[in-house]
């Protein structure tokens, strides 16, 4: 089967607007979570989130281009510019019918939706004619396609917090089956709007204290935003053109709980993990590190620990598990992409990043949680994404030197 | 507020007591409305499981209490640790009562 290489990678997150800053935050355990004030609300108590306060690099786009973009598309374009700049592909190869774009997002243009509703209901005025073009979930993929001239298959994947991981998995399949020579994949989310944030509050899944994945005293998650984009190619072709391969994408598994939309089922999550191992044709003992979905909610972490236990059994004692959301926040539809960057950065440094705020082990989560940064022996990592809707996705990446 | 577990004593479980005697009946009314269960079924020794109340209905109950009492019920409360409704009402009632004391202070 065609092996798939990642030849370019870019990230825009509150934990770093470029790969170097993000890597530093991740490995040193510097949290981007901070105070956060929602606009347009009367009852405005203090909130916390990992939001991007100042966005650099937008000067590369014209005012007219930016006017057609929601924030989630701007984040995607910035991350794509990094990834495409790093992959070393000539512009005429990117601008081709053989280049596809598959981008995950949970919501799409949340800011545009909020602005539109405010204009309509509060100001009673006509909406901006570009409202639809900005808010559609496929806007980020279409913007990338338009900017770099990618004329192959272009679409969005929307499956809540599994969106980006599924987009990456689908893109890998397109390289394997020859549907495209290059696929730009990843995810983008910018949904920290008043209504978006209050919707999460209504579910009571946000912490009032700190996000502490897998810790006994965990009490919820912290929201984030951002984008991460990768360039996928046939590894043979990438080697032939001496591309800077950052990692090999070995496996992808996805499953649906087919049960409750909000209560995770460990059986479904375990199936996605198992399918990723089968897809990579790997024995579970070769996995050296897991970047967990690890949201910090009671239900997710218990279910994820149960799923990992089902699949990894006695190997779990030797398997460092990191949850990096306390650093970059839960970026929802972009989480799978941002956390794949985290998994790759960890592989490159041979470490498991710290799981911030971890205090006490939970007897229901019998994992080797990497509370502090620790050395990892094996150059293969897994990244999990489990979504509302009961949709699960798991990706496996290897250091480029591993074969 | 003192709640004694029936497992420890073998005695019948009772509702917790608060300085405001209307607090518990008002909480119980909201539990009945939000989870759409018969008010008569809401007994101190009942559990969420036996009543068929799922996690989203618990969220609706807590949101309903916040709205009714103009209170904030913090995320770190371990509602899942409650063995029965008496304990659950004890945890929620204490948080509401504490919120009101803070408002007065």
CSV table of N, CA and C in Angstrom, one decimal, chain A residues 202-204 206-209 216-217 219 262-263 298-299, chain B residues 54-56 58-59 62-63 66 72-76 78:
chain,number,residue,atom,x,y,z
A,202,UNK,N,-23.9,26.0,29.0
A,202,UNK,CA,-25.2,25.4,29.2
A,202,UNK,C,-25.1,23.9,29.4
A,203,UNK,N,-24.1,23.3,28.8
A,203,UNK,CA,-23.9,21.9,28.9
A,203,UNK,C,-23.1,21.5,30.2
A,204,UNK,N,-22.6,22.6,30.9
A,204,UNK,CA,-21.9,22.4,32.1
A,204,UNK,C,-20.7,21.5,32.0
A,206,UNK,N,-17.6,23.0,31.1
A,206,UNK,CA,-16.5,23.9,31.3
A,206,UNK,C,-16.1,24.0,32.7
A,207,UNK,N,-14.8,24.0,33.0
A,207,UNK,CA,-14.3,24.1,34.4
A,207,UNK,C,-14.4,25.5,34.9
A,208,UNK,N,-14.7,25.7,36.2
A,208,UNK,CA,-14.6,27.0,36.8
A,208,UNK,C,-13.2,27.1,37.5
A,209,UNK,N,-12.5,26.0,37.5
A,209,UNK,CA,-11.2,26.0,38.2
A,209,UNK,C,-10.1,25.9,37.2
A,216,UNK,N,-8.0,13.1,39.4
A,216,UNK,CA,-9.1,12.7,40.2
A,216,UNK,C,-10.1,13.8,40.4
A,217,UNK,N,-9.5,15.0,40.6
A,217,UNK,CA,-10.4,16.2,40.9
A,217,UNK,C,-10.7,17.0,39.7
A,219,UNK,N,-12.8,18.7,36.7
A,219,UNK,CA,-14.2,19.2,36.7
A,219,UNK,C,-14.6,19.9,35.5
A,262,UNK,N,-24.2,12.5,23.5
A,262,UNK,CA,-23.2,13.2,24.3
A,262,UNK,C,-22.5,12.4,25.4
A,263,UNK,N,-23.0,11.2,25.6
A,263,UNK,CA,-22.3,10.3,26.6
A,263,UNK,C,-21.4,9.3,25.9
A,298,UNK,N,-15.4,14.8,33.4
A,298,UNK,CA,-15.5,13.5,34.1
A,298,UNK,C,-15.7,12.4,33.1
A,299,UNK,N,-16.7,12.6,32.2
A,299,UNK,CA,-17.2,11.5,31.3
A,299,UNK,C,-16.2,11.1,30.3
B,54,UNK,N,-31.0,11.1,33.2
B,54,UNK,CA,-29.7,10.9,32.5
B,54,UNK,C,-28.8,12.2,32.7
B,55,UNK,N,-27.6,12.2,32.2
B,55,UNK,CA,-26.6,13.3,32.6
B,55,UNK,C,-27.1,14.6,32.0
B,56,UNK,N,-27.8,14.6,30.9
B,56,UNK,CA,-28.2,15.9,30.3
B,56,UNK,C,-29.4,16.5,31.2
B,58,UNK,N,-29.6,16.0,34.4
B,58,UNK,CA,-28.9,16.6,35.6
B,58,UNK,C,-28.5,18.0,35.2
B,59,UNK,N,-27.9,18.2,34.0
B,59,UNK,CA,-27.4,19.5,33.6
B,59,UNK,C,-28.6,20.5,33.6
B,62,UNK,N,-29.5,21.5,37.1
B,62,UNK,CA,-28.6,22.4,37.7
B,62,UNK,C,-28.8,23.8,37.1
B,63,UNK,N,-29.0,23.9,35.8
B,63,UNK,CA,-29.2,25.1,35.1
B,63,UNK,C,-30.6,25.8,35.6
B,66,UNK,N,-30.0,27.3,39.0
B,66,UNK,CA,-29.2,28.5,38.9
B,66,UNK,C,-30.2,29.7,38.5
B,72,UNK,N,-24.9,30.7,41.4
B,72,UNK,CA,-23.9,30.0,40.5
B,72,UNK,C,-23.5,28.7,41.2
B,73,UNK,N,-23.7,27.6,40.5
B,73,UNK,CA,-23.3,26.3,41.1
B,73,UNK,C,-22.0,25.9,40.4
B,74,UNK,N,-20.9,25.9,41.2
B,74,UNK,CA,-19.6,25.7,40.6
B,74,UNK,C,-19.4,24.3,40.0
B,75,UNK,N,-18.4,24.3,39.0
B,75,UNK,CA,-18.1,23.0,38.3
B,75,UNK,C,-17.5,21.9,39.2
B,76,UNK,N,-16.8,22.4,40.3
B,76,UNK,CA,-16.1,21.4,41.1
B,76,UNK,C,-16.9,20.6,42.0
B,78,UNK,N,-19.0,17.6,43.2
B,78,UNK,CA,-19.0,16.2,42.8
B,78,UNK,C,-20.4,15.6,42.9
